[in-house]
């Protein structure tokens, strides 16, 4: 594992791509059977994963990373997400990295303010 392919660096790439709304640099870090589970849906495989993340990115007003903790395969990123004109919502993102590839991402947050703003 090189310095650029540590789980922490891969998670940083994930969030940089989200903020830039450019996912080409993230694709090489997605496992063929990667999965995403979140409040607004699920995704399976790189194409579905990136399509869902691109949709979230388009709806994102702001994204501020507050903390990131990582070990040799798991990364927890705590961040504030602004969407749909709603106040920023605290979000926990757990990214699992195996053999230098994202195998799964699980996200949790309270969506009530985002849903209320979009109603």
Short mmCIF file of C-alpha atoms in Angstrom, two decimals:
data_model
loop_
_atom_site.label_atom_id
_atom_site.label_comp_id
_atom_site.label_asym_id
_atom_site.label_seq_id
_atom_site.Cartn_x
_atom_site.Cartn_y
_atom_site.Cartn_z
CA UNK A 1 0.00 0.00 0.00
CA UNK A 2 1.49 3.34 -1.03
CA UNK A 3 0.90 6.63 0.76
CA UNK A 4 -1.69 7.61 -1.90
CA UNK A 5 -3.68 4.40 -1.54
CA UNK A 6 -4.13 4.33 2.22
CA UNK A 7 -7.76 4.16 3.30
CA UNK A 8 -7.50 7.74 4.61
CA UNK A 9 -6.18 9.09 1.28
CA UNK A 10 -8.84 7.20 -0.67
CA UNK A 11 -11.56 8.69 1.56
CA UNK A 12 -10.04 12.14 0.98
CA UNK A 13 -10.24 11.50 -2.78
CA UNK A 14 -13.92 10.50 -2.40
CA UNK A 15 -14.76 13.81 -0.75
CA UNK A 16 -12.58 15.92 -3.08
CA UNK A 17 -14.37 14.39 -6.07
CA UNK A 18 -17.76 15.04 -4.47
CA UNK A 19 -16.90 18.69 -3.85
CA UNK A 20 -15.53 19.11 -7.40
CA UNK A 21 -18.43 17.13 -8.91
CA UNK A 22 -15.79 15.23 -10.91
CA UNK A 23 -15.73 11.49 -10.24
CA UNK A 24 -13.18 10.27 -12.81
CA UNK A 25 -10.38 10.29 -10.18
CA UNK A 26 -12.53 8.17 -7.82
CA UNK A 27 -13.52 5.40 -10.26
CA UNK A 28 -10.15 3.54 -10.08
CA UNK A 29 -10.63 3.23 -6.31
CA UNK A 30 -14.02 1.45 -6.49
CA UNK A 31 -14.14 -2.33 -6.16
CA UNK A 32 -16.14 -4.12 -8.89
CA UNK A 33 -18.69 -5.19 -6.27
CA UNK A 34 -18.70 -1.96 -4.21
CA UNK A 35 -21.89 -0.99 -2.44
CA UNK A 36 -23.41 2.13 -0.94
CA UNK A 37 -26.12 2.23 1.72
CA UNK A 38 -27.54 5.55 2.80
CA UNK A 39 -30.60 7.42 3.95
CA UNK A 40 -31.75 8.22 0.40
CA UNK A 41 -30.94 4.91 -1.27
CA UNK A 42 -28.55 2.12 -2.11
CA UNK A 43 -26.17 1.42 -4.97
CA UNK A 44 -24.29 -1.64 -6.20
CA UNK A 45 -21.28 -1.63 -8.51
CA UNK A 46 -19.17 1.33 -9.66
CA UNK A 47 -21.61 2.72 -12.25
CA UNK A 48 -24.57 2.74 -9.84
CA UNK A 49 -22.35 4.03 -7.02
CA UNK A 50 -21.04 6.96 -9.09
CA UNK A 51 -24.49 7.77 -10.50
CA UNK A 52 -25.86 8.06 -6.96
CA UNK A 53 -22.92 10.10 -5.73
CA UNK A 54 -23.20 12.43 -8.74
CA UNK A 55 -26.87 12.98 -7.90
CA UNK A 56 -25.97 13.85 -4.32
CA UNK A 57 -23.21 16.17 -5.52
CA UNK A 58 -25.60 18.04 -7.81
CA UNK A 59 -27.95 18.63 -4.86
CA UNK A 60 -25.14 19.62 -2.47
CA UNK A 61 -24.97 23.26 -1.43
CA UNK A 62 -22.08 22.80 0.99
CA UNK A 63 -19.89 20.07 2.41
CA UNK A 64 -17.57 20.73 5.35
CA UNK A 65 -15.49 17.88 6.77
CA UNK A 66 -15.22 18.20 10.56
CA UNK A 67 -13.24 15.06 11.44
CA UNK A 68 -11.82 11.92 9.86
CA UNK A 69 -10.60 8.81 11.69
CA UNK A 70 -8.92 5.95 9.87
CA UNK A 71 -7.25 2.64 10.49
CA UNK A 72 -5.91 0.07 8.02
CA UNK A 73 -9.31 -0.54 6.36
CA UNK A 74 -12.05 1.66 7.83
CA UNK A 75 -12.51 5.42 7.61
CA UNK A 76 -15.14 7.43 9.45
CA UNK A 77 -15.71 10.93 8.11
CA UNK A 78 -17.92 13.30 10.09
CA UNK A 79 -19.12 16.23 7.99
CA UNK A 80 -21.78 18.90 7.64
CA UNK A 81 -23.92 18.60 4.51
CA UNK A 82 -25.98 21.44 3.11
CA UNK A 83 -28.65 20.33 0.63
CA UNK A 84 -31.76 21.82 -0.90
CA UNK A 85 -31.44 25.08 1.00
CA UNK A 86 -31.77 23.30 4.36
CA UNK A 87 -29.46 24.12 7.27
CA UNK A 88 -26.32 22.00 7.30
CA UNK A 89 -26.92 18.48 8.60
CA UNK A 90 -24.34 16.43 10.51
CA UNK A 91 -23.46 13.23 8.60
CA UNK A 92 -21.40 10.14 9.44
CA UNK A 93 -19.81 8.32 6.48
CA UNK A 94 -18.16 4.93 7.05
CA UNK A 95 -15.94 3.88 4.16
CA UNK A 96 -14.46 0.39 4.06
CA UNK A 97 -11.31 -0.03 1.93
CA UNK A 98 -10.01 -3.49 1.06
CA UNK A 99 -6.92 -4.11 -1.09
CA UNK A 100 -6.76 -0.41 -1.98
CA UNK A 101 -10.39 -0.27 -3.22
CA UNK A 102 -13.59 1.05 -1.67
CA UNK A 103 -15.73 -2.01 -1.03
CA UNK A 104 -18.58 -0.31 0.81
CA UNK A 105 -19.83 3.01 2.08
CA UNK A 106 -22.52 3.43 4.71
CA UNK A 107 -23.93 6.87 5.47
CA UNK A 108 -26.29 7.99 8.19
CA UNK A 109 -27.90 11.29 9.12
CA UNK A 110 -31.24 12.79 10.11
CA UNK A 111 -32.87 13.86 6.80
CA UNK A 112 -35.87 15.72 8.27
CA UNK A 113 -34.64 19.27 7.62
CA UNK A 114 -33.52 18.41 4.09
CA UNK A 115 -36.86 16.78 3.32
CA UNK A 116 -38.77 19.70 4.84
CA UNK A 117 -36.79 22.21 2.75
CA UNK A 118 -37.57 20.29 -0.45
CA UNK A 119 -41.31 19.97 0.32
#
